[in-house]
mmCIF file of C-alpha atoms in Angstrom:
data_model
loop_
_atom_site.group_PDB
_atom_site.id
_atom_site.type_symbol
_atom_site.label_atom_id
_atom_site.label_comp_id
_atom_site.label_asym_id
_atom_site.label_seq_id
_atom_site.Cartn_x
_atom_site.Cartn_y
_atom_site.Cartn_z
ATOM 1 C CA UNK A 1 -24.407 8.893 -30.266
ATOM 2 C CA UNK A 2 -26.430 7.405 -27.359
ATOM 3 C CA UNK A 3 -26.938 3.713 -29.194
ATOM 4 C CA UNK A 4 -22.940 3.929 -29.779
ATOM 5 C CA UNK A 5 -22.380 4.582 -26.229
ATOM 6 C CA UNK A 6 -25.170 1.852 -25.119
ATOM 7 C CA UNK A 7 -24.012 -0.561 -27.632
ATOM 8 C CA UNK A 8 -20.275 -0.389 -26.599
ATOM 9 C CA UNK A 9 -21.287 -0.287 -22.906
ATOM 10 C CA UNK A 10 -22.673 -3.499 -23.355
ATOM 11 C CA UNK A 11 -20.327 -5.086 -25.349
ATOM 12 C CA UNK A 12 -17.461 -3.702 -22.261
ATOM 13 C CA UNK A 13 -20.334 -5.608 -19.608
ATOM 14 C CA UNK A 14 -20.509 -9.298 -21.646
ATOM 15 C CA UNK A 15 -16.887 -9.280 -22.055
ATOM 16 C CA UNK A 16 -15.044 -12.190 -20.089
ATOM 17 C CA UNK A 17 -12.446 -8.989 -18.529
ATOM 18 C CA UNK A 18 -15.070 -7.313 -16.657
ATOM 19 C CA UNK A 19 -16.341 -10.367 -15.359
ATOM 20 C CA UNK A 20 -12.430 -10.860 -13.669
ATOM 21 C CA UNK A 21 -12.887 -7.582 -12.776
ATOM 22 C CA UNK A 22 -15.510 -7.699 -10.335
ATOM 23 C CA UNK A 23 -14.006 -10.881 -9.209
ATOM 24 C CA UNK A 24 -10.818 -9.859 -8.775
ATOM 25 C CA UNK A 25 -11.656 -6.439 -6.970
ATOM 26 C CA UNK A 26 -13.742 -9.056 -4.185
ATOM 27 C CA UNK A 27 -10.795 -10.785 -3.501
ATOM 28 C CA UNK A 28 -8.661 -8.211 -3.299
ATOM 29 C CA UNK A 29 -10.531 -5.819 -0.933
ATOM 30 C CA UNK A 30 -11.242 -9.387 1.252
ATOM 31 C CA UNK A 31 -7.854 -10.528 1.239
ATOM 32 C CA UNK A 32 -6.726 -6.975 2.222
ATOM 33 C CA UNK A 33 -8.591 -6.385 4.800
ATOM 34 C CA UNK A 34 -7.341 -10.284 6.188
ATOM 35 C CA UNK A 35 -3.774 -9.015 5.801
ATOM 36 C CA UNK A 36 -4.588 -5.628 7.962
ATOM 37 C CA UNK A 37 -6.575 -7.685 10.833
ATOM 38 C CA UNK A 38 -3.703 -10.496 10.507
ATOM 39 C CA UNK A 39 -1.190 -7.674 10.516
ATOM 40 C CA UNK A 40 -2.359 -6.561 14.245
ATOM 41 C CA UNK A 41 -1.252 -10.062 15.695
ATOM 42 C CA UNK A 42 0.907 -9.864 18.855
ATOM 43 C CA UNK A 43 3.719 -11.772 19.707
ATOM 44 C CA UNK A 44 6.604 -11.845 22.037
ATOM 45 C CA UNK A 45 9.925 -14.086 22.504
ATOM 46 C CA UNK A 46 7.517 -16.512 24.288
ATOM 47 C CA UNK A 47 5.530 -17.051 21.497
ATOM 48 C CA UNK A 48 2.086 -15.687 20.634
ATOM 49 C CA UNK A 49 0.591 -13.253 22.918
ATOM 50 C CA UNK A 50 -3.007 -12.044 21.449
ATOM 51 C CA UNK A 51 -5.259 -11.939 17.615
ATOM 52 C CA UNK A 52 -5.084 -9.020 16.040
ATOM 53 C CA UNK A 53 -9.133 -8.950 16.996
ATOM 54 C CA UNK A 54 -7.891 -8.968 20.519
ATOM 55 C CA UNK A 55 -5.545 -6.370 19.444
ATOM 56 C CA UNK A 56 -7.899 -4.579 17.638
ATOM 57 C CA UNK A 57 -11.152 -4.653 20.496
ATOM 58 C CA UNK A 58 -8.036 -3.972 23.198
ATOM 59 C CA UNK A 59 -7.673 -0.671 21.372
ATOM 60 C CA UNK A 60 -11.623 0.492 20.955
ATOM 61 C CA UNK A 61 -11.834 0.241 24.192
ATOM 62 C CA UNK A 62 -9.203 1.615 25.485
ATOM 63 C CA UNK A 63 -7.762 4.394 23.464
ATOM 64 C CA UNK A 64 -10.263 6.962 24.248
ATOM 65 C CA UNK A 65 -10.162 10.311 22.766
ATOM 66 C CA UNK A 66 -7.935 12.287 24.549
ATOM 67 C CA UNK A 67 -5.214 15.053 23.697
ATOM 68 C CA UNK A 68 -1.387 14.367 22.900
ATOM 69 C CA UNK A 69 -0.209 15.595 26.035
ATOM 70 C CA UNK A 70 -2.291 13.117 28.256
ATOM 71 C CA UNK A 71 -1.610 9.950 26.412
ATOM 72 C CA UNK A 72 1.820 10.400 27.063
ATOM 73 C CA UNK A 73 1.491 10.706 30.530
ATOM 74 C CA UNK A 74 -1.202 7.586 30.216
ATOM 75 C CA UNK A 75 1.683 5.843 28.717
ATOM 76 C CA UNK A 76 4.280 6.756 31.729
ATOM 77 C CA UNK A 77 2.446 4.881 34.053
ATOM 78 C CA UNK A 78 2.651 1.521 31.905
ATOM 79 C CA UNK A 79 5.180 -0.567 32.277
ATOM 80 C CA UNK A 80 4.803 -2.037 28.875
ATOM 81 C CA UNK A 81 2.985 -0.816 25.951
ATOM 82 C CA UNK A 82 1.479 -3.957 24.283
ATOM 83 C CA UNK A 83 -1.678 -3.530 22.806
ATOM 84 C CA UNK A 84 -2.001 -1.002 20.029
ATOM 85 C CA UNK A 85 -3.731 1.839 21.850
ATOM 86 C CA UNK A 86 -0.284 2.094 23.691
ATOM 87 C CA UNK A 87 2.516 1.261 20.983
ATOM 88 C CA UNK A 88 0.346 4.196 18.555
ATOM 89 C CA UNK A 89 1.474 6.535 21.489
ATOM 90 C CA UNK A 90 5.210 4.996 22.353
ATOM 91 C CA UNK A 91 5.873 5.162 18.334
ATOM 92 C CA UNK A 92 4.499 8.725 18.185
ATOM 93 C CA UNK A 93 7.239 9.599 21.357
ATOM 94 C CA UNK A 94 10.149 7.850 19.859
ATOM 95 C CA UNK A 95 9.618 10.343 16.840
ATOM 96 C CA UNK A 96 9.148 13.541 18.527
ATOM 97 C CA UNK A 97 11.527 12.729 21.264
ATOM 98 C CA UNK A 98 14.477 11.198 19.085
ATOM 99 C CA UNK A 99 14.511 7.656 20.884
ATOM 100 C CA UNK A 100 13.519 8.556 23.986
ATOM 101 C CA UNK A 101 10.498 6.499 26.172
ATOM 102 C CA UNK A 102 7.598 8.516 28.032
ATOM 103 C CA UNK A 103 8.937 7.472 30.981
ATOM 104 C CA UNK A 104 12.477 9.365 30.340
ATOM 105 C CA UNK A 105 10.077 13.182 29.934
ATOM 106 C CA UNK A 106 9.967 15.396 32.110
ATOM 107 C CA UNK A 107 6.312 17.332 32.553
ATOM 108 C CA UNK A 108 7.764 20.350 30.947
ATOM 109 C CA UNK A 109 9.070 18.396 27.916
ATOM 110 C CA UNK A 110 5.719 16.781 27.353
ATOM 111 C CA UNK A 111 4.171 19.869 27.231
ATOM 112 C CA UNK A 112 6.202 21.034 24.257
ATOM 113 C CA UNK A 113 5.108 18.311 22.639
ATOM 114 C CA UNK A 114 4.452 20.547 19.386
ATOM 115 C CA UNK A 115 7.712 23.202 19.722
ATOM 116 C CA UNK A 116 9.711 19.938 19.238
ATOM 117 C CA UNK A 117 8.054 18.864 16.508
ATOM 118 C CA UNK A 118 8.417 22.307 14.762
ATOM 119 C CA UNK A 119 11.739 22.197 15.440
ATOM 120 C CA UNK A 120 12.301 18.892 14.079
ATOM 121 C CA UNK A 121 10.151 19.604 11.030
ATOM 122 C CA UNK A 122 12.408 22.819 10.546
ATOM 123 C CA UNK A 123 15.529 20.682 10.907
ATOM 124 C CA UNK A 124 14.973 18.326 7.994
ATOM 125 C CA UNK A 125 13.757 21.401 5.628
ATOM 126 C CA UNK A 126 17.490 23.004 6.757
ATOM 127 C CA UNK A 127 19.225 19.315 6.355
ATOM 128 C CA UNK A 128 17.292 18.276 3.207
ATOM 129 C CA UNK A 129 19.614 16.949 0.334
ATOM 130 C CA UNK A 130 16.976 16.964 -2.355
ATOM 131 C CA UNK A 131 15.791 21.120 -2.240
ATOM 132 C CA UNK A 132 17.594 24.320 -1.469
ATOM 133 C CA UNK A 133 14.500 26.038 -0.157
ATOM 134 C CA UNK A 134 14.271 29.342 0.203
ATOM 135 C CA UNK A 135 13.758 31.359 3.589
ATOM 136 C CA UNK A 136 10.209 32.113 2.273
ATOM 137 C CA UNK A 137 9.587 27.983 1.073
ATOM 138 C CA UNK A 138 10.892 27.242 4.943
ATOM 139 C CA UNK A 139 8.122 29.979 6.332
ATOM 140 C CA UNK A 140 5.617 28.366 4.406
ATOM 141 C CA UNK A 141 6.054 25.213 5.187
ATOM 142 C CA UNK A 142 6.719 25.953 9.091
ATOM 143 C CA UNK A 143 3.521 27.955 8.423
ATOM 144 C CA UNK A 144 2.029 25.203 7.406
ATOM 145 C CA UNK A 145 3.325 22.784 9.819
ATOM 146 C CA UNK A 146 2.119 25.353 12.966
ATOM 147 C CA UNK A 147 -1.254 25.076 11.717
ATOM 148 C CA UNK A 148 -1.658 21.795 14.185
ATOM 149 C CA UNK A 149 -1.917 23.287 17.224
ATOM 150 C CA UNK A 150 -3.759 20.273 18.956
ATOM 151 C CA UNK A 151 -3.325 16.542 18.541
ATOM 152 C CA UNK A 152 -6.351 14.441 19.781
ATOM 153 C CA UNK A 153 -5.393 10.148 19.806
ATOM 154 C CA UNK A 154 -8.262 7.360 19.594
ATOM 155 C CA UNK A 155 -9.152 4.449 17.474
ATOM 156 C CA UNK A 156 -8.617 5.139 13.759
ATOM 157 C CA UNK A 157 -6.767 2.221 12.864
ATOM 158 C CA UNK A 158 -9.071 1.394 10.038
ATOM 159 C CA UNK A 159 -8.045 4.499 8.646
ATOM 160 C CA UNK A 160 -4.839 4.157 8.653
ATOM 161 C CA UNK A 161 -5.090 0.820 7.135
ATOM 162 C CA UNK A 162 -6.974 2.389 4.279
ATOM 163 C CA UNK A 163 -4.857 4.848 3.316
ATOM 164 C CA UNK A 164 -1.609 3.280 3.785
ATOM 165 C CA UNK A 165 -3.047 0.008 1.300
ATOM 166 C CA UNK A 166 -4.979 2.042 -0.919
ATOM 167 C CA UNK A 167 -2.719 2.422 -3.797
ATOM 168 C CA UNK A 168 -1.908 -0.814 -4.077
ATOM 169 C CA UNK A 169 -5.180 -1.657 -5.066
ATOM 170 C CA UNK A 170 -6.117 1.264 -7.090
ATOM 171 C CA UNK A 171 -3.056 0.334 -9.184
ATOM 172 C CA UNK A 172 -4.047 -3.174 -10.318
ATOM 173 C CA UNK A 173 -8.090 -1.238 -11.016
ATOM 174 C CA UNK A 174 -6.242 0.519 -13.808
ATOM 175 C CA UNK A 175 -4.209 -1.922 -14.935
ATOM 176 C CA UNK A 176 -7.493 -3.915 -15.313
ATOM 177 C CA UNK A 177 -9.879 -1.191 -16.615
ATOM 178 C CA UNK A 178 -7.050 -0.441 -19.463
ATOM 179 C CA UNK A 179 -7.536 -4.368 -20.099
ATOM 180 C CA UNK A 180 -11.078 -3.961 -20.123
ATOM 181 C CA UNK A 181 -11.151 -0.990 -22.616
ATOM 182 C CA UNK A 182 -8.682 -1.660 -24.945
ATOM 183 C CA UNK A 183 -10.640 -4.051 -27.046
ATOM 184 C CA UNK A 184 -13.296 -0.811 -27.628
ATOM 185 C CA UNK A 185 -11.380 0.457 -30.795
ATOM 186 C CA UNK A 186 -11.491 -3.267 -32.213
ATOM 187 C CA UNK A 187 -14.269 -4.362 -34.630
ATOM 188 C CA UNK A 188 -16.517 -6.519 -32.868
ATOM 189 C CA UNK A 189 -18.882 -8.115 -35.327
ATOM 190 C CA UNK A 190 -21.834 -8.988 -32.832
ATOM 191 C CA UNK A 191 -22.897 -5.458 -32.132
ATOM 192 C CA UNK A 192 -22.450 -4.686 -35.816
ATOM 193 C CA UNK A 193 -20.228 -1.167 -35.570
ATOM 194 C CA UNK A 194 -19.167 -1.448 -38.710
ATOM 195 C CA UNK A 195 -22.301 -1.385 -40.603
ATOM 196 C CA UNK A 196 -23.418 1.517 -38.392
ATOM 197 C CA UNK A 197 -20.175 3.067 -39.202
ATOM 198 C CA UNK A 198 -21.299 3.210 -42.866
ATOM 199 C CA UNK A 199 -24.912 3.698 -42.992
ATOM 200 C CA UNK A 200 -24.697 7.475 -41.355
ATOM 201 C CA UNK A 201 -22.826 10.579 -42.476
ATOM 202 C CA UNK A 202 -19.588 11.242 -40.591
ATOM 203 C CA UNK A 203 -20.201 7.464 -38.841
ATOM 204 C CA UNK A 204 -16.692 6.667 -37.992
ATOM 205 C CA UNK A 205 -16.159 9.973 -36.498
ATOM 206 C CA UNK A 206 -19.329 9.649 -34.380
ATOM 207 C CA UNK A 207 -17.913 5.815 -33.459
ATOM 208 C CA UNK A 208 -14.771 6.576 -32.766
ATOM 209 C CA UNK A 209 -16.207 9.389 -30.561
ATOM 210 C CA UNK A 210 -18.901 7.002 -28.853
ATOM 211 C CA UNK A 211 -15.840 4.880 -28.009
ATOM 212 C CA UNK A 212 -13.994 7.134 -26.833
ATOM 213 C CA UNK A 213 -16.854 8.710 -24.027
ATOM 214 C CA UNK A 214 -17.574 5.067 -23.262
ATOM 215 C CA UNK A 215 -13.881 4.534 -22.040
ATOM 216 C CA UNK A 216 -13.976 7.228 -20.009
ATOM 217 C CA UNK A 217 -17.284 6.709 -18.721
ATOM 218 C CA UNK A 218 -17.484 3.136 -17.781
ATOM 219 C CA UNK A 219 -13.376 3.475 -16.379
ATOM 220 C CA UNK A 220 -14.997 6.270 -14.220
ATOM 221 C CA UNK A 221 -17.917 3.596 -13.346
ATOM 222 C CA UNK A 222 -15.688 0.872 -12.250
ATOM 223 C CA UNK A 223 -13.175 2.751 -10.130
ATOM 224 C CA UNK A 224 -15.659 4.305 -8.022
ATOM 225 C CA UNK A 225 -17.470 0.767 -7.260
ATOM 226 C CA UNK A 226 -14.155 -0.814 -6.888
ATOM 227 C CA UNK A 227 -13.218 1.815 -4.604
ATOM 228 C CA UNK A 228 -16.604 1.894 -2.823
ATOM 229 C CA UNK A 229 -16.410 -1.493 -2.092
ATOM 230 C CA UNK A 230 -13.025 -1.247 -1.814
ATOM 231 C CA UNK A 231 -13.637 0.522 1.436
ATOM 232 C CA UNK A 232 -16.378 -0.786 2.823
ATOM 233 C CA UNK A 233 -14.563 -4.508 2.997
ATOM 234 C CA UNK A 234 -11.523 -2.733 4.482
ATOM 235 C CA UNK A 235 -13.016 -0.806 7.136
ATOM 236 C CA UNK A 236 -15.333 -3.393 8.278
ATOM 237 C CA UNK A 237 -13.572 -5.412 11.197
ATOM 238 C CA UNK A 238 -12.411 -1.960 12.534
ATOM 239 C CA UNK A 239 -15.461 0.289 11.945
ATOM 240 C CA UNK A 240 -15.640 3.971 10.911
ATOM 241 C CA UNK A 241 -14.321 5.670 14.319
ATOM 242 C CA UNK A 242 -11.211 8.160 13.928
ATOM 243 C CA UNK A 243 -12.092 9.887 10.701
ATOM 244 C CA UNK A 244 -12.337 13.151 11.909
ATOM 245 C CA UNK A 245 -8.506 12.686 13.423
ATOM 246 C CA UNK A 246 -5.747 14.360 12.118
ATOM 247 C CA UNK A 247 -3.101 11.988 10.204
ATOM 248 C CA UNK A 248 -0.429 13.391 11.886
ATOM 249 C CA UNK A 249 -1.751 10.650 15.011
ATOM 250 C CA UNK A 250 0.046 8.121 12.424
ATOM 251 C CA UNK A 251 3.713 7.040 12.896
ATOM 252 C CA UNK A 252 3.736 7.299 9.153
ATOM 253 C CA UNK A 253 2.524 10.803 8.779
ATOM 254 C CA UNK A 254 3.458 12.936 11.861
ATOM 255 C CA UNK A 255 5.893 14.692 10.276
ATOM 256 C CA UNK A 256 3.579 15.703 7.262
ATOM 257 C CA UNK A 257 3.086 19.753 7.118
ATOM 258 C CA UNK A 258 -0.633 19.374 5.890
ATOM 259 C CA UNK A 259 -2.989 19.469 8.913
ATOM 260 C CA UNK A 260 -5.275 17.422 7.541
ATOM 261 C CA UNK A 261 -7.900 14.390 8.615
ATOM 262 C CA UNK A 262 -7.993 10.771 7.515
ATOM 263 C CA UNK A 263 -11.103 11.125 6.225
ATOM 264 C CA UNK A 264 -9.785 14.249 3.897
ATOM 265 C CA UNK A 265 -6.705 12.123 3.090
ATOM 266 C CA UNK A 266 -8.726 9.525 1.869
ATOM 267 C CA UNK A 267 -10.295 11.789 -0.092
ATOM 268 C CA UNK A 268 -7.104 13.318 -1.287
ATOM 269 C CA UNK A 269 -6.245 9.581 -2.410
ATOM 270 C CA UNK A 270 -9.311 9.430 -3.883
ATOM 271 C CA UNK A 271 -8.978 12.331 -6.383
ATOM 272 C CA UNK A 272 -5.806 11.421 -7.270
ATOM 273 C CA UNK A 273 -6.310 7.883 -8.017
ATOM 274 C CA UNK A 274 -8.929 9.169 -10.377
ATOM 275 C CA UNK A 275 -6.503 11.580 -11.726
ATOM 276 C CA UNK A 276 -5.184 8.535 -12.783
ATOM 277 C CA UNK A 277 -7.289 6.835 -14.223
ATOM 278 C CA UNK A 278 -7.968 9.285 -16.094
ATOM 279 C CA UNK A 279 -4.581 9.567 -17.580
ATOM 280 C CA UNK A 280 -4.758 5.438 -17.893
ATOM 281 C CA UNK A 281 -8.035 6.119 -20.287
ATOM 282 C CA UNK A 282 -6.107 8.777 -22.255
ATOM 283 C CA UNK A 283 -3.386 6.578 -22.578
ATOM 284 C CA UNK A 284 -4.954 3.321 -23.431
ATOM 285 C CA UNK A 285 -7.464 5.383 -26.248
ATOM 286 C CA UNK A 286 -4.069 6.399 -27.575
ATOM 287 C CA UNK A 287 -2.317 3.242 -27.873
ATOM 288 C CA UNK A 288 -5.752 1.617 -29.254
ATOM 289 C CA UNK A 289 -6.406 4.242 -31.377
ATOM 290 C CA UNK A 290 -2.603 4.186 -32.903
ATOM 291 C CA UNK A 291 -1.645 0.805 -32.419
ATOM 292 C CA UNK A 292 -5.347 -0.515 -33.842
ATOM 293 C CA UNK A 293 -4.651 -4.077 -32.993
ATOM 294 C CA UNK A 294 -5.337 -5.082 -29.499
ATOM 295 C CA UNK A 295 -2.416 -7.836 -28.685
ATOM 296 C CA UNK A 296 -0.203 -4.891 -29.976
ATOM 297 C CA UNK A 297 -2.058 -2.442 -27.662
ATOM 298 C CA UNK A 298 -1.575 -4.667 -24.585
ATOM 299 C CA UNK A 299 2.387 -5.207 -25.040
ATOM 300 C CA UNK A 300 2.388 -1.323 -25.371
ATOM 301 C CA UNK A 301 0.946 -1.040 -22.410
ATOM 302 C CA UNK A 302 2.839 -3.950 -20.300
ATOM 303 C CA UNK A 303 5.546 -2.579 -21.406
ATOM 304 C CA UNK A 304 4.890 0.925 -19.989
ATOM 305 C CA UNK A 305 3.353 -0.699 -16.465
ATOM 306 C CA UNK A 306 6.893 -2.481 -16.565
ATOM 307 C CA UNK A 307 8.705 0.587 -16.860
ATOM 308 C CA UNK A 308 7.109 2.407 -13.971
ATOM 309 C CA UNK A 309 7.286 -0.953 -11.807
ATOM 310 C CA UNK A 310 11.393 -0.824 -12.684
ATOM 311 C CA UNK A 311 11.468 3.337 -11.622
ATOM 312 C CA UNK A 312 9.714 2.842 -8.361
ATOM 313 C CA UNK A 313 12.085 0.199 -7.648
ATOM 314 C CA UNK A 314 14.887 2.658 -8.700
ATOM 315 C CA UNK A 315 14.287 4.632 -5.364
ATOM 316 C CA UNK A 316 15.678 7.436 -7.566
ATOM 317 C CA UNK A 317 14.632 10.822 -6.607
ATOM 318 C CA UNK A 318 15.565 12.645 -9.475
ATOM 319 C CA UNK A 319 13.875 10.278 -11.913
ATOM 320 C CA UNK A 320 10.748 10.562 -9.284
ATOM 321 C CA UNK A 321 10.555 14.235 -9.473
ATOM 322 C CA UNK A 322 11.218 14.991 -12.909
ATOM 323 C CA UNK A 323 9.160 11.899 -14.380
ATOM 324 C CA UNK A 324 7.301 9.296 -12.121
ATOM 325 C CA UNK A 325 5.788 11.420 -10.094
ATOM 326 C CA UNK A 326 3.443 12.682 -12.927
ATOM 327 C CA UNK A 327 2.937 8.794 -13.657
ATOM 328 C CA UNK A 328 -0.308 6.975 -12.450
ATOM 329 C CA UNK A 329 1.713 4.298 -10.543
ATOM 330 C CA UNK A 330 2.794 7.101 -7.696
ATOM 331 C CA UNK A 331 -0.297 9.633 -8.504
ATOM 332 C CA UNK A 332 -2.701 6.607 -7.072
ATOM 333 C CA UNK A 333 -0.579 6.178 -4.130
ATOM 334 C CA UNK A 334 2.741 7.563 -2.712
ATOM 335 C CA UNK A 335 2.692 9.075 0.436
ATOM 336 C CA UNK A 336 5.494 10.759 -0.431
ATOM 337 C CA UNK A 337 3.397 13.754 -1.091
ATOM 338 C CA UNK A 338 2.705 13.968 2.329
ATOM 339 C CA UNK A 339 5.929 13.602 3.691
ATOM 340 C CA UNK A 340 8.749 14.904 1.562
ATOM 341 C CA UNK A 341 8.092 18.544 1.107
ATOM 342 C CA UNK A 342 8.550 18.242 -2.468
ATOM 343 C CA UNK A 343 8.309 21.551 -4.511
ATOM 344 C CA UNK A 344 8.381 22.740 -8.173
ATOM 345 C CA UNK A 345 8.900 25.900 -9.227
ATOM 346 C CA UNK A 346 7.341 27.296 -12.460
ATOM 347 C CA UNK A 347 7.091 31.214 -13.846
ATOM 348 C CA UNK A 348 8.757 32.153 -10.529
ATOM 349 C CA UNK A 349 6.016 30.333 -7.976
ATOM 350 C CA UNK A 350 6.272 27.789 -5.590
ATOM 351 C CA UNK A 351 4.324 24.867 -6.033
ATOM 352 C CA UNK A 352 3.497 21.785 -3.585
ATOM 353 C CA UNK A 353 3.671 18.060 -5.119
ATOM 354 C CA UNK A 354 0.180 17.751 -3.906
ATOM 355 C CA UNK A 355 -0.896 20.143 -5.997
ATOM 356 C CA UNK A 356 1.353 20.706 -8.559
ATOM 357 C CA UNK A 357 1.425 16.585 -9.836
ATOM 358 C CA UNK A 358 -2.307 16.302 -10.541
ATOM 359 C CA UNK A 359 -2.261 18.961 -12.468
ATOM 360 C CA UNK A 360 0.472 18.185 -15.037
ATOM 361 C CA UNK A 361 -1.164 14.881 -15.168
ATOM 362 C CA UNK A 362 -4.415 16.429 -15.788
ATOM 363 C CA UNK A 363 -2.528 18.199 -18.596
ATOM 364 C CA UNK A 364 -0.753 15.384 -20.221
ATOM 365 C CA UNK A 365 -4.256 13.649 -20.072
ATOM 366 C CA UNK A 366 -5.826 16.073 -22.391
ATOM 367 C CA UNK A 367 -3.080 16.015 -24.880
ATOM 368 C CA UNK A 368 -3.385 12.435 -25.103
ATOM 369 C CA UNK A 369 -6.667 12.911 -25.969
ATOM 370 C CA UNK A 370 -6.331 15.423 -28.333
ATOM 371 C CA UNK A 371 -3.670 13.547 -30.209
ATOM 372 C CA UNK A 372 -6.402 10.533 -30.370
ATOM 373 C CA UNK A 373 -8.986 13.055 -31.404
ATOM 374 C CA UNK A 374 -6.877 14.248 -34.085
ATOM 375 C CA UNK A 375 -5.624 10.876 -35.467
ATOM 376 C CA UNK A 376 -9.118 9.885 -35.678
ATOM 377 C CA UNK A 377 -10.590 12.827 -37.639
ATOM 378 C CA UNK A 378 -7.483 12.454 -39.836
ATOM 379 C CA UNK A 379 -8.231 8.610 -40.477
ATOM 380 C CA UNK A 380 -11.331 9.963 -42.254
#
């Protein structure tokens, strides 16, 4: 089983795919990290005001570490918020305040900085068109949501960067590692499979099994050095500061429920970008393993990237929660997880999105599998 799994490894390494791969994963992660520096330019009705590594060095210097309450009050005695240390705190207002500018608060109203968000977060559970939550899904959630008791702002735009671009990328890694694998189940007569095949008792079993641990292994390999390198690229003009903040210091975030930091959400993307993948392997060993020609293979599977492209655009929440949502295309990265309070209920339990998602995938991943497993044996 080993010399399968070493002799299909290299025969994945010499192929002309991987090679794009690793190219294609450097330009990406450089071009966007270019975009998120570019992204940070500054400009006004007289034209352009500073870089975005003005922008950027404006705001490690000057944002600081300090709590909620006190950047607000920073941010009353500004005339103008400009550089992003102060528009990160004006944005965060506008939200909690419904419109209003720091200088409109009183000190008593910035000191509730958190009652208003509750109440806000408890208005759009109430309000929501999607769910009829329960009294006890509302507690949980406000539960939840009272868990941040303390908001602390600094630098951690690289964070945010990284997490809000993230999926993007993962998504074209699997499209290209279920390129790269799908030519595994094809006879390939330099590394002479067939004849192997023959010469041992139960050979095509033990090949198509070799295959089948070398898709999943060497998928497994190349997300986690795309994604390492992934990250390192995109934090490197803004450096690792801010990790340890909690998301809800994002415009994009604040009203999530999960108390969480950016270096756990990244995390969180992480997993579930694997997820993923993994559900991308079981797919593409599938498809291979049916189809057993690889140009057929590869329409199969444009085809189904194509229909996933088509539902996001869709916007449809009912196709989203019943279907896409299980699908790697959101799984690597909506942040609608975050931000929607979407539940599913199953055998009388309440289940999170976060939670609940991954799992099915996980699930639908193994039956794939299984159903490869079982057409192989049966091919015998």
């Amino acid at each position: 089983m080993r010399s399968i799994v070493k002799a299909e490894s290299k025969r994945i390494l010499k192929t002309k795919p991987f090679i794009f791969f690793l190219a294609a994963v450097f330009m990406l992660s450089v071009g966007s990290s270019y975009q998120a520096v570019k992204s940070y330019e500054l400009w006004d009705r007289d034209g352009f005001v500073a870089s975005g590594w003005e922008n950027l060095a404006h705001g490690k210097e000057n944002a600081g570490n300090r709590r909620i309450q006190e950047a607000v009050v920073m941010l009353k005695n500004i005339q103008e918020a400009v550089y992003v240390d102060e528009t990160n705190i004006e944005k965060l207002v506008v939200l909690n305040y419904s419109g209003r500018e720091a200088g409109d608060l009183s000190e008593g109203e910035i000191d509730s900085f958190f009652e208003d968000r509750l109440r806000k977060i408890r208005r759009k559970l109430d309000e929501s068109t999607n769910f009829d939550y329960t009294e006890s899904e509302k507690e949980r959630f406000m539960g939840k949501a009272g868990e941040l008791t303390g908001l602390r702002v600094g630098f951690a735009e690289g964070w945010k960067a990284l997490d809000r671009d993230m999926g993007s990328f993962i998504l074209l890694v699997l499209v290209m590692i279920s390129i790269i694998i799908m030519p595994l189940f094809a006879e390939d007569p330099q590394v002479k499979m067939k004849e192997l095949c023959r010469s041992t008792k139960n050979g095509k079993k033990r090949l198509g099994l070799g295959r089948a641990i070398t898709a999943f292994g060497m998928g497994s390999v190349f997300y986690f050095v795309a994604v390492t390198f992934y990250f390192l690229v995109k934090m490197a003009p803004f450096g690792f500061s801010g990790g340890g903040e909690y998301i809800q210091s994002s415009e994009d975030t604040f009203f999530s429920v999960f108390s969480i930091t950016y270096a756990k959400q990244f995390a969180w993307n992480c997993s579930r970008g694997y997820i993923a993948l993994i559900f991308v392997v079981s797919m593409t060993v599938l498809v291979s393993v049916l189809m057993e020609r690889i140009m057929a293979g590869i329409v199969v599977m444009s085809f189904y990237w194509i229909l996933l492209l088509l539902m996001e655009k869709m916007a449809s929440f009912e196709v989203d929660h019943v279907f896409a949502n299980f699908m790697p295309l959101r799984l690597s990265g909506s942040k609608d997880f975050y931000i929607q309070n979407e539940i599913y209920r199953f055998a009388g339990k309440t289940f999170d999105a976060m939670v609940w998602c991954p799992a099915v995938a996980v699930g639908l991943s193994a039956f794939m599998a299984g159903i490869a497993a079982w057409w192989l044996r049966r091919k015998q």
